[in-house]
Coordinates of C-alpha atoms and ligand atoms in Angstrom, one line a residue:
X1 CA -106.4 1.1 249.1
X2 CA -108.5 3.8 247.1
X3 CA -111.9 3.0 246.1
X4 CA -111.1 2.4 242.2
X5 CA -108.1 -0.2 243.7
X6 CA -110.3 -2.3 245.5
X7 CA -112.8 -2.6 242.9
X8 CA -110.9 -4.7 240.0
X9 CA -114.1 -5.3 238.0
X10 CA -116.3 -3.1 235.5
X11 CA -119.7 -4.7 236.0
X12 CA -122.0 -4.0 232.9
X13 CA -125.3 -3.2 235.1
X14 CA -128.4 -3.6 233.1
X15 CA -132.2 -2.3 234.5
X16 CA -135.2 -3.6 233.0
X17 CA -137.5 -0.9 233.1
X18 CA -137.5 3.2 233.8
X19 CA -140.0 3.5 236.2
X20 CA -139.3 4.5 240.2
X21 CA -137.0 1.3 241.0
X22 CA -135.2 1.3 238.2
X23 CA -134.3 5.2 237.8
X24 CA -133.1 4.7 241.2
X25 CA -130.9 2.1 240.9
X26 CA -129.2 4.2 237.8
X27 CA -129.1 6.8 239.9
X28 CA -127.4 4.9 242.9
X29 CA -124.8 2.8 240.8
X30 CA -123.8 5.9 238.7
X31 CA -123.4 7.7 242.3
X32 CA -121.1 4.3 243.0
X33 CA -118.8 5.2 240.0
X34 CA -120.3 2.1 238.0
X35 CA -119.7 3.4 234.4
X36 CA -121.3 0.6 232.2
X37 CA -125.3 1.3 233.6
X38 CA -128.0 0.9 231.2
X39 CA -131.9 0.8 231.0
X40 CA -133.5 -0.7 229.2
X41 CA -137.4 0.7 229.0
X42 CA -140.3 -1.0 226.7
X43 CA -142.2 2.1 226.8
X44 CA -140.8 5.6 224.9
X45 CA -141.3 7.4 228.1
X46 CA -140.1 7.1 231.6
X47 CA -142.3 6.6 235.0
X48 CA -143.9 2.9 235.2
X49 CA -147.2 3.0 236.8
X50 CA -147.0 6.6 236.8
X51 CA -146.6 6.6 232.8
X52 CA -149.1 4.5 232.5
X53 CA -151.7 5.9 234.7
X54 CA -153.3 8.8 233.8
X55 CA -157.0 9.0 234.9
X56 CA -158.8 11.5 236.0
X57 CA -158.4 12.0 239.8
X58 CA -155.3 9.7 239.9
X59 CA -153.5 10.5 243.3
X60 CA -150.9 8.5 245.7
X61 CA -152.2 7.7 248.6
X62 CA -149.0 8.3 250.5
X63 CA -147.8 11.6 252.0
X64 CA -146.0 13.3 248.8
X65 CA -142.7 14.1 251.3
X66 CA -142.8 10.5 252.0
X67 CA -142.7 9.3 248.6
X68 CA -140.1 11.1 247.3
X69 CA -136.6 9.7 247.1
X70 CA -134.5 10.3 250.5
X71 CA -131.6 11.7 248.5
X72 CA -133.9 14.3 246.0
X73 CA -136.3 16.4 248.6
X74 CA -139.2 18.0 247.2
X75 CA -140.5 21.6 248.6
X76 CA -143.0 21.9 245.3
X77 CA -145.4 19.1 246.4
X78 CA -149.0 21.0 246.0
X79 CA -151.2 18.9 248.1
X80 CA -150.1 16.2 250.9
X81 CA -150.9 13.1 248.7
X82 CA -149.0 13.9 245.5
X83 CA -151.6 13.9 242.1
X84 CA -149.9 11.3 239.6
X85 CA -148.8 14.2 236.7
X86 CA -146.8 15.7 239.7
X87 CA -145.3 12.7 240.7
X88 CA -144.6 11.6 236.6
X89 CA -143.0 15.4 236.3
X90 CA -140.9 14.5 239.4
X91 CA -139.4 11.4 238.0
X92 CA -138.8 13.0 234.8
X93 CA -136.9 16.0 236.5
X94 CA -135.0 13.4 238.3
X95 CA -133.8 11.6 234.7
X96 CA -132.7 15.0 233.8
X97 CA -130.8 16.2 237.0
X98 CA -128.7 13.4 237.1
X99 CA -128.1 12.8 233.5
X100 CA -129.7 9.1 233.3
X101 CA -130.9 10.0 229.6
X102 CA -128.4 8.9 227.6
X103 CA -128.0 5.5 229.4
X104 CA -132.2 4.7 228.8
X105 CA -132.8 2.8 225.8
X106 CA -136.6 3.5 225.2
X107 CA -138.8 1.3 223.0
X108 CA -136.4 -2.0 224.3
X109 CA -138.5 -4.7 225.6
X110 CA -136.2 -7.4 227.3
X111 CA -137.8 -10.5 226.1
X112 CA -135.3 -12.9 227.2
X113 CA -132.6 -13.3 230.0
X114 CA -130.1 -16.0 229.3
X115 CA -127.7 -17.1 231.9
X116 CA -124.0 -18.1 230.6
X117 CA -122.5 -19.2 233.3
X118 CA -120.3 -16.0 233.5
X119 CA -122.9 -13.4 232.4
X120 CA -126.1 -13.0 231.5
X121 CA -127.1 -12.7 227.9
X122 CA -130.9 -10.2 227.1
X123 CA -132.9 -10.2 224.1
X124 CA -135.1 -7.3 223.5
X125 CA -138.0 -8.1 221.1
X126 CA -136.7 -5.8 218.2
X127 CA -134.2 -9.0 218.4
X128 CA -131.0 -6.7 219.8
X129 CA -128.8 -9.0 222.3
X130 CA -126.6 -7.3 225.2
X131 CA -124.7 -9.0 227.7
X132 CA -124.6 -7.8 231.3
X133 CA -122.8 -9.1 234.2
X134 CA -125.2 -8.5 236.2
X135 CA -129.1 -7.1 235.8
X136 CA -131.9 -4.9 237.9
X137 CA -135.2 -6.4 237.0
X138 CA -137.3 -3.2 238.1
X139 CA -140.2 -4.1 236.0
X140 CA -143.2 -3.6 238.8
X141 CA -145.6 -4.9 240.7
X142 CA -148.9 -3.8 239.2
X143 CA -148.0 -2.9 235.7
X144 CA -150.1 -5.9 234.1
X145 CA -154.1 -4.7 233.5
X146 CA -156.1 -7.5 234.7
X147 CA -159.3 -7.1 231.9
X148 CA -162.8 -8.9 233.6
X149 CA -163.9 -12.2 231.8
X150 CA -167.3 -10.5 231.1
X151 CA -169.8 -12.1 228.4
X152 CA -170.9 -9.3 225.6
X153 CA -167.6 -7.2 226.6
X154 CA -166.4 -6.6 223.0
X155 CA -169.7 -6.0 222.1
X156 CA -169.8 -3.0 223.4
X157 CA -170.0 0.0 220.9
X158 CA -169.2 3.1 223.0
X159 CA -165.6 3.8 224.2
X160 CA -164.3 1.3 227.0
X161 CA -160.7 0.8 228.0
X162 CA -158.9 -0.2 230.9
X163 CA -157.8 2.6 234.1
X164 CA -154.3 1.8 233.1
X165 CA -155.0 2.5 229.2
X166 CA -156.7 5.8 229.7
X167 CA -158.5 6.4 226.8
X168 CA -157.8 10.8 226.6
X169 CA -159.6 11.1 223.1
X170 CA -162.5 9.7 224.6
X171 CA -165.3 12.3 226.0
X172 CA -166.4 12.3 229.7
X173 CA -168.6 15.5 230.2
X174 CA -172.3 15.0 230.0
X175 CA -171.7 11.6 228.9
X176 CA -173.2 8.3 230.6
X177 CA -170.1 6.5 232.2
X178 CA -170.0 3.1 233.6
X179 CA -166.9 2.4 235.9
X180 CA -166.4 -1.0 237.0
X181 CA -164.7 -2.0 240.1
X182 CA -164.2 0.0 243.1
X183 CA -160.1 -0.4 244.3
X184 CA -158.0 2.2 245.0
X185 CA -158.0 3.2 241.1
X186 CA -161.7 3.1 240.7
X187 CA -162.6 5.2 243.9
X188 CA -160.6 8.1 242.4
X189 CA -162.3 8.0 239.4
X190 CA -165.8 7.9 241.1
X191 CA -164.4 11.1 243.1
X192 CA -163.2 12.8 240.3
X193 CA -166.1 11.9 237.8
X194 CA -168.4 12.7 240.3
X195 CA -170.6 15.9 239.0
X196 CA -168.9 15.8 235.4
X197 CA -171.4 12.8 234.1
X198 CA -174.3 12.8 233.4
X199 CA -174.8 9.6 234.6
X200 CA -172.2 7.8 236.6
X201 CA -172.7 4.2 237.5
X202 CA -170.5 2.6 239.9
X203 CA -170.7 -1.3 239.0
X204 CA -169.9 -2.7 242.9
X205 CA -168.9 -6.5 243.2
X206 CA -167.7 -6.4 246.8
X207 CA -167.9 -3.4 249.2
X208 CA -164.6 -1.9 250.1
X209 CA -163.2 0.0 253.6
X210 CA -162.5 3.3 253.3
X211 CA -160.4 5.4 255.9
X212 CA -161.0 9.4 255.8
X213 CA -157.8 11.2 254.6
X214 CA -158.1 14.3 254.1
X215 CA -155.8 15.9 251.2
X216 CA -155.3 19.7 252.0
X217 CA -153.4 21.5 249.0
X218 CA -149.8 23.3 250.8
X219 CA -150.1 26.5 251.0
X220 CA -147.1 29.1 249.2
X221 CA -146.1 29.6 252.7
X222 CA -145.7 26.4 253.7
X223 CA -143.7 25.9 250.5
X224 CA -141.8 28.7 251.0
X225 CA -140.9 27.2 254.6
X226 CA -139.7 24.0 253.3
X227 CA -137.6 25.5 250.1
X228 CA -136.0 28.1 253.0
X229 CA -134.7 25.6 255.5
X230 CA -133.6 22.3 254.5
X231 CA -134.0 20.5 257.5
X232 CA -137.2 21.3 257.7
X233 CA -137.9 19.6 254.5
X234 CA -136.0 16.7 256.2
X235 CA -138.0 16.3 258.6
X236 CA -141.5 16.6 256.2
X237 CA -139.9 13.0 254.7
X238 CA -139.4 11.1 257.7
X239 CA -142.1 12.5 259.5
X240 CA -142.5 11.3 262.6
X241 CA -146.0 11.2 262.2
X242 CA -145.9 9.6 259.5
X243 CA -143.8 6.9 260.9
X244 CA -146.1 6.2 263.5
X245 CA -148.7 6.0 261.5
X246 CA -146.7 3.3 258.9
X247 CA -145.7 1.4 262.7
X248 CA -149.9 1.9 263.9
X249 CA -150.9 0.1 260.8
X250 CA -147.8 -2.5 260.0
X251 CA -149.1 -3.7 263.5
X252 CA -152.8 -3.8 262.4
X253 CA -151.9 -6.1 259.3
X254 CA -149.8 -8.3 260.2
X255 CA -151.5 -9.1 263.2
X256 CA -155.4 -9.7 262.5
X257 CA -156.3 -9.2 266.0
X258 CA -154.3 -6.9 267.2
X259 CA -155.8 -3.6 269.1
X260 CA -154.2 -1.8 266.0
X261 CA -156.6 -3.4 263.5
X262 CA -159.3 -3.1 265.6
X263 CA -158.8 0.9 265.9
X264 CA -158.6 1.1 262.0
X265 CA -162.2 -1.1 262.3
X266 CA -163.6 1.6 264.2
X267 CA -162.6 4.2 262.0
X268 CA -163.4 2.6 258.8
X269 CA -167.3 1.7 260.5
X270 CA -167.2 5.4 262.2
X271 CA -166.6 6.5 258.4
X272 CA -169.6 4.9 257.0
X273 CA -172.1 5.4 259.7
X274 CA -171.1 9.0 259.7
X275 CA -170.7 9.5 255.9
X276 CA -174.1 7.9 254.5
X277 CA -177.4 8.9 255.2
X278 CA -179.2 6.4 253.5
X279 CA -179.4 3.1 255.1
X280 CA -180.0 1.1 252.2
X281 CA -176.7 2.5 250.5
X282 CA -174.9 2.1 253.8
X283 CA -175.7 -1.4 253.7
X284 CA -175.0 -1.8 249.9
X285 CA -171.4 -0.2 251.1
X286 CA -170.8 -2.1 254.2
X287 CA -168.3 -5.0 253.5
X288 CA -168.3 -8.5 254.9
X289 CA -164.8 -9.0 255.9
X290 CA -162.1 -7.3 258.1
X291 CA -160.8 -3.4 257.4
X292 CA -157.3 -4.0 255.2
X293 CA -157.6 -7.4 254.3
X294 CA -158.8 -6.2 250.9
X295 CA -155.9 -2.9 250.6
X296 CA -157.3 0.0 252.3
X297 CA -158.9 2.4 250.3
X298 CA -157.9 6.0 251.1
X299 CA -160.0 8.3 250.3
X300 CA -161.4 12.1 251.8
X301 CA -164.6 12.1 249.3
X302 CA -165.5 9.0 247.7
X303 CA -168.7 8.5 250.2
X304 CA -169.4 12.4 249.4
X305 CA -169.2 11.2 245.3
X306 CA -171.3 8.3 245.7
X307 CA -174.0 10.0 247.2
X308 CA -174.2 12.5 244.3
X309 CA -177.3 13.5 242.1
X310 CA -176.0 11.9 239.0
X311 CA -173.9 8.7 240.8
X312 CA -175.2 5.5 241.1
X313 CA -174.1 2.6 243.3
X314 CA -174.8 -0.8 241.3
X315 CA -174.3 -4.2 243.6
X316 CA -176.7 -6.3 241.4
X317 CA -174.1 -8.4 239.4
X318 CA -172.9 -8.2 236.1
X319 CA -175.2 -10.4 233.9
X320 CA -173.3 -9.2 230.0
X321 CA -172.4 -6.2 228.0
X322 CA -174.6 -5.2 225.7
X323 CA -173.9 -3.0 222.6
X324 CA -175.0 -0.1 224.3
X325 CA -174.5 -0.4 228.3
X326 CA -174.6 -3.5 231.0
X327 CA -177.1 -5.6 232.1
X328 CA -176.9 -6.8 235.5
X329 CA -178.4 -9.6 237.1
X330 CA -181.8 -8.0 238.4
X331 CA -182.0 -7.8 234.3
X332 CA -182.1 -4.0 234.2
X333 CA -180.0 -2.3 231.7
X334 CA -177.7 0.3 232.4
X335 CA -177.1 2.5 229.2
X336 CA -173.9 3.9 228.6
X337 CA -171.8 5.7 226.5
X338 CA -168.3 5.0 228.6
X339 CA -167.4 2.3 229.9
X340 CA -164.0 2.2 232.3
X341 CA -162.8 -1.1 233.7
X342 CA -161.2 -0.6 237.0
X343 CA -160.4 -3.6 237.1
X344 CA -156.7 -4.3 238.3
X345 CA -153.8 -5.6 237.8
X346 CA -152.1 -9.3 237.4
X347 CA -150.2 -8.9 240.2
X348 CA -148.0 -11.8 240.4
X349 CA -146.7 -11.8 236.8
X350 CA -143.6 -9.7 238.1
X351 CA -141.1 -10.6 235.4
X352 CA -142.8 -13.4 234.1
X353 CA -143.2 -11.9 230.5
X354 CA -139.7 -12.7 229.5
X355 CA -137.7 -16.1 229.1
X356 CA -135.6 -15.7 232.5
X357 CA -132.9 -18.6 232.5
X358 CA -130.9 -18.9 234.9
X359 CA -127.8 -21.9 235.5
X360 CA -128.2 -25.1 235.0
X361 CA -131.0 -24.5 232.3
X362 CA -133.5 -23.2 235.5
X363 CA -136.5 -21.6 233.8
X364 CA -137.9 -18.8 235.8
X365 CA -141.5 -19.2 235.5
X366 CA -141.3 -22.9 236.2
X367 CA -139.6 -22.7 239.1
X368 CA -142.3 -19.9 239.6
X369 CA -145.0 -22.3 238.6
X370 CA -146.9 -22.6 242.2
X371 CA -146.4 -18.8 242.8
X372 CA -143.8 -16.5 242.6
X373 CA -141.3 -16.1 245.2
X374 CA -137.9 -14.6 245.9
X375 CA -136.0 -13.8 249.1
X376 CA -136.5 -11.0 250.4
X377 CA -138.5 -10.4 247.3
X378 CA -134.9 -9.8 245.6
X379 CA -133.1 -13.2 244.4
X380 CA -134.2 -16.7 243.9
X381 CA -131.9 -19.5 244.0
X382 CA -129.9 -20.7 240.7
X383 CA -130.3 -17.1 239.0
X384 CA -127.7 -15.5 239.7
X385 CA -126.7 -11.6 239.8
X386 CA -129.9 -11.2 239.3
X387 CA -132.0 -8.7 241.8
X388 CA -135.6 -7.6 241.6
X389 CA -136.8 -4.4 243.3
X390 CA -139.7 -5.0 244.8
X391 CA -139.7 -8.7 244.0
X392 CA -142.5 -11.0 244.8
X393 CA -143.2 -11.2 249.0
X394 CA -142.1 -7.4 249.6
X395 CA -143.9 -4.7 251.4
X396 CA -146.2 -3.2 248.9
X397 CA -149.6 -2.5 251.4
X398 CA -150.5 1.0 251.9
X399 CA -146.7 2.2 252.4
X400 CA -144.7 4.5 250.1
X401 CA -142.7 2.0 248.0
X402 CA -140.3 4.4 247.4
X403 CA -138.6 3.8 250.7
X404 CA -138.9 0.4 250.1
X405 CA -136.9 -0.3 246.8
X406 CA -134.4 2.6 248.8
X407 CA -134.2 -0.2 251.4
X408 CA -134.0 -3.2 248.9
X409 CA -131.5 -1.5 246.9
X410 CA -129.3 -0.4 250.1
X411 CA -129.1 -4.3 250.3
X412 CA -128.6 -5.2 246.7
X413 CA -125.5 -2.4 246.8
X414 CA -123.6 -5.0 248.8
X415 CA -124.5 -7.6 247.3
X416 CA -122.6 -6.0 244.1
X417 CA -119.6 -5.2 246.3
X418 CA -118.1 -8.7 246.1
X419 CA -118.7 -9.0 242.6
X420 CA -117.1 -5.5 241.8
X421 CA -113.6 -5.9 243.7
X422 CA -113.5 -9.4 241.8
X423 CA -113.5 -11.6 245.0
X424 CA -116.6 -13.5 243.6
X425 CA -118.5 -13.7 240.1
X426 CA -121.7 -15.1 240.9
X427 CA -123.9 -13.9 243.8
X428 CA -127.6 -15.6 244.3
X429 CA -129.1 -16.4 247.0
X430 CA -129.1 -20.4 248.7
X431 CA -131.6 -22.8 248.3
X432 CA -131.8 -23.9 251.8
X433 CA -131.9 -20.0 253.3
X434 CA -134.7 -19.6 250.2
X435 CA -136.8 -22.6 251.6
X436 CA -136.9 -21.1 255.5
X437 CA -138.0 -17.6 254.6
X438 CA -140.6 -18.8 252.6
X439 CA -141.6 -21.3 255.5
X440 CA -141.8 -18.3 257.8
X441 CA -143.3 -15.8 255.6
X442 CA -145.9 -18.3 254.7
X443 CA -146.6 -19.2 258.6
X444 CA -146.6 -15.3 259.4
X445 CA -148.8 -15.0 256.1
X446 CA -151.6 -16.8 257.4
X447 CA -151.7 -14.4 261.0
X448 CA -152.2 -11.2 258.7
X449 CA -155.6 -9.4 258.3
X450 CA -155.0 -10.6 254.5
X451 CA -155.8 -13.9 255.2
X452 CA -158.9 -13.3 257.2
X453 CA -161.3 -13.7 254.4
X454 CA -161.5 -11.7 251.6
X455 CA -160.6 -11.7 247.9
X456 CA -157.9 -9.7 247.0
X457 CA -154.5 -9.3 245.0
X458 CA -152.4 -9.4 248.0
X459 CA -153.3 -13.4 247.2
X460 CA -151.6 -16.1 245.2
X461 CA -153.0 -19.1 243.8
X462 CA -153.3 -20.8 246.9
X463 CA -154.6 -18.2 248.3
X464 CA -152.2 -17.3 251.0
X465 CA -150.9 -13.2 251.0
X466 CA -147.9 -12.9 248.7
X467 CA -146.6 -10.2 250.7
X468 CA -144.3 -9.3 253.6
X469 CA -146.0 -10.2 256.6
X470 CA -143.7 -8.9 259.4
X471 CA -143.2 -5.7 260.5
X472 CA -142.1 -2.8 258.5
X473 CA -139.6 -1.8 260.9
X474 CA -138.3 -5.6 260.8
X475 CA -138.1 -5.1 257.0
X476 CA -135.8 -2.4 257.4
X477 CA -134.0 -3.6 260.0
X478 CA -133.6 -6.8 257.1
X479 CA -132.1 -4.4 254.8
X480 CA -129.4 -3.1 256.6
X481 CA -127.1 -5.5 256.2
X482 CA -126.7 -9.0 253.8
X483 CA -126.4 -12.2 255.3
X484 CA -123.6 -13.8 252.8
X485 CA -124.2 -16.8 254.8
X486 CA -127.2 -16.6 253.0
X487 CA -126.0 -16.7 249.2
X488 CA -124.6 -18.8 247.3
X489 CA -121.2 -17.0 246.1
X490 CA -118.6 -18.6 243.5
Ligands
LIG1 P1 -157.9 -3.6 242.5 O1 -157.7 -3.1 243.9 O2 -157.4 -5.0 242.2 O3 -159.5 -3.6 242.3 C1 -160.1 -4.2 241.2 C2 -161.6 -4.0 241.3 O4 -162.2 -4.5 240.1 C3 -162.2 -4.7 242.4 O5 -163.2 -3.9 243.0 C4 -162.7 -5.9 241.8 O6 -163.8 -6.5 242.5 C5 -163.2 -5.4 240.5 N1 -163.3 -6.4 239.5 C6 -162.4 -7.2 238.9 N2 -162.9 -8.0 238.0 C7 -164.2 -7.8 238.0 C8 -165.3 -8.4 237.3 N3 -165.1 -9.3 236.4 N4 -166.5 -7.9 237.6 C9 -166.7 -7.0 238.5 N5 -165.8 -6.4 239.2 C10 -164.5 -6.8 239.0 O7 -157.3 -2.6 241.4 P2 -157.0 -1.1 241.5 O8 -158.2 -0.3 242.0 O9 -156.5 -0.7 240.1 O10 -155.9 -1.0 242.5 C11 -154.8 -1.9 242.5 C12 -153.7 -1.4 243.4 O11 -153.1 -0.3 242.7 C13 -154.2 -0.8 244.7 O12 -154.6 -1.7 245.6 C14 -153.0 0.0 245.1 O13 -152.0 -0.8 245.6 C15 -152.6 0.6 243.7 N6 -153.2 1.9 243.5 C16 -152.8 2.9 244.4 C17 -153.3 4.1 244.3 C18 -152.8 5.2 245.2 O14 -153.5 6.1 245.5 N7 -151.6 5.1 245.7 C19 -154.3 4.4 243.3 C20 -154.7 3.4 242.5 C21 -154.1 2.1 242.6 P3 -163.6 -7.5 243.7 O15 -163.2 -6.7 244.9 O16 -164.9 -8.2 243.9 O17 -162.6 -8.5 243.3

């Protein structure tokens, strides 16, 4: 039988949402010969978080070779953890080599997924209808900004704007800027603002871990090496230090008191005793809970920023915004004339922003309402032929999510297989195989260095860590193959 024999069925594919999931999956099912592939993308531009995030020192805080689809090598990386305008540029060069622009409908926000019994029916907001056998939701993990509940905030007369909105008309040099929160996001932008203010505040609520990585730039000749010899370029993907490293630290979170974690507590403690001189600011940056229950911060020069000239560490509390700065708790006022809220994401809303419906009348987001779940972050049960990339419980700690949604999607391929040479219609997964994983996950959940008493939005509403708490190597091993035992099929 040739391959266009066996598969009797044209499925319409649709993706919600052009960022690194979803250009892959075009990219994959066009590969697969699937002709009727389509995006569609609220945004006029493609990239997800990497669109959307655009301030100044924004970096991933993976190896560059690692995050960089397995099929697409990349010799032009300039530094070992990718800057984000690199990594936008490289997902736009991507759209272009493989021809994906004419199948992205930009400016199409899928407001409503309808269930038919036979296909699924989407409503965009500009109130267009499509109807797809089957879709991709690819919409993200932290795409949501989380803005802080904080009394006075609109008050405030200078500019202010979330990390995820970068405001670029706004001025930084010389000015007085105020950043609150100290994540991932906001301990870039206390590196990179660093010596450009003329006042930087940092507004502290909870101290965070930081692990030293340094981020050397590659050199032409390095560059050179890698464009010269493809194998070697190979091997700067799936290198083996890096997979050591991604096996070193899978151990040390899932497993709270594993030797693994308690090497990474030494390094993160060796970091701070090493890193600042003062004690009273090494206290004020000393946290009260475990390294990586909060996600780790990665960073070669945020202690070197803080103890800047012109940077201040604030830990008081945030009493209001005032018109013209903050006034924290000790009652002092912190004048300023920028005010940048690091303040996160919404993290479990997933694709909660549109009407999902699935059979039987099943409303997403109340079958959702104690906290989103999926197995293997990819189907819930009574929606079917319909697959998230990096779905609610998947692997999304400090590991390059690229391989993951390669993984998910490697499993999500045969799960279209069926449907595609006709021997099923409707593929989701079973109620009973839905109820045991989340059972497990949520018994392995409470082992992890997540759950060993912090605050963070690894979380749900119960407070247990939404994400996959095994090891990464079992997650791939997970992906290699579907269980059809598993699904329901019809
Ligand atoms: P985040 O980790 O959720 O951090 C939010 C920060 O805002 C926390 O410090 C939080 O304090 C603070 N905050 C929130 N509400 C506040 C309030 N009302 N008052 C005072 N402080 C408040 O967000 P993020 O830094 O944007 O990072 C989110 C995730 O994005 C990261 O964990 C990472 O997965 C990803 N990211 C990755 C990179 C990368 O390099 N690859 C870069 C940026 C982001 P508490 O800790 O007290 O809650």
């Amino acid at each position: 039988m040739t391959g266009t024999e066996k598969h009797n069925r044209q499925l319409r594919v649709v993706i919600i949402g052009a960022g690194m999931s979803g250009i892959l999956a075009a990219i994959k099912l066009r590969q697969s010969g699937y002709q009727h592939v389509a995006i569609y993308e609220k945004a006029g531009r493609i990239g997800g978080t990497w669109r959307d995030n655009s301030y100044p020192g924004l970096s991933c805080d993976v190896p560059a070779h690692a995050y960089t689809y397995s099929f697409a090598p990349n010799a032009e990386w300039s530094r070992h953890m990718a800057p984000g305008p690199e990594i936008q540029a490289y997902f736009e060069h991507m759209v272009k080599q493989h021809d994906l622009a004419s199948c992205i409908h930009f400016n199409k926000e899928v407001t409503a997924c309808e269930w038919l019994g036979d296909a699924w029916r989407l409503g965009t907001r500009d109130c267009g209808f499509e109807e797809a056998d089957v879709v991709i939701a690819a919409a993200g993990v932290l795409h949501h900004p989380k803005y802080p509940q904080l009394q006075g905030l609109q008050k405030f007369e200078g500019d202010c704007f979330h990390s995820a909105r970068w405001d670029h008309g706004a001025a930084l040099d010389g000015k007085r800027i105020g950043v609150i929160g100290n994540g991932s996001t906001g301990a870039q932008l206390i590196s990179a603002l660093a010596g450009r203010a003329a006042k930087l505040t940092h507004f502290q609520r909870t101290a965070q871990w930081i692990l030293p990585v340094e981020n050397p730039a590659f050199t032409e000749a390095q560059k050179q090496a890698l464009r010269d010899d493809p194998e070697l370029l190979k091997q700067a993907q799936a290198s083996e230090s890096y997979l050591a490293i991604v096996d070193h630290f899978t151990r040390a979170v899932i497993d709270a008191n594993s030797p693994e974690l308690a090497h990474l507590q030494a390094a993160v403690e060796e970091n701070l005793e090493r890193s600042i001189t003062d004690p009273v600011l090494r206290e004020k940056l000393r946290p009260q809970y475990r390294a990586a229950c909060k996600r780790l911060i990665v960073s070669p020069d945020y202690y070197q920023a803080i103890q800047h000239p012109q940077v201040a560490l604030v830990n008081d509390g945030i009493e209001c915004v005032e018109f013209c700065g903050i006034r924290t708790r000790d009652g002092v006022l912190h004048e300023l004339d920028v005010l940048v809220l690091a303040t996160g994401f919404h993290a479990d809303r997933f694709v909660r922003d549109m009407n999902v419906v699935g059979s039987n009348g099943r409303v997403l987001n109340e079958v959702w309402a104690e906290r989103s779940f999926a197995y293997l972050a990819m189907s819930v049960p009574g929606f079917p032929n319909f697959f998230m990339l990096n779905g609610p419980s998947g692997p999304v700690g400090n590991f390059s999510l690229i391989d993951v949604a390669e993984a998910q999607w490697n499993y999500i391929a045969q799960l279209l297989e069926p449907l595609r040479e006709g021997r099923y219609q409707q593929i989701s997964v079973g109620q009973t195989a839905m109820d045991d994983y989340e059972v497990s996950r949520i018994e392995a959940a409470r082992n992890t260095v997540w759950a060993s008493g912090c605050s963070s939005w690894y979380l749900d509403a119960q407070g247990i860590p939404a994400t996959w708490p095994w090891s990464y190597a079992h997650f791939r091993e997970v992906m290699t193959t579907p269980d059809f035992a598993h699904f329901d099929c019809a």
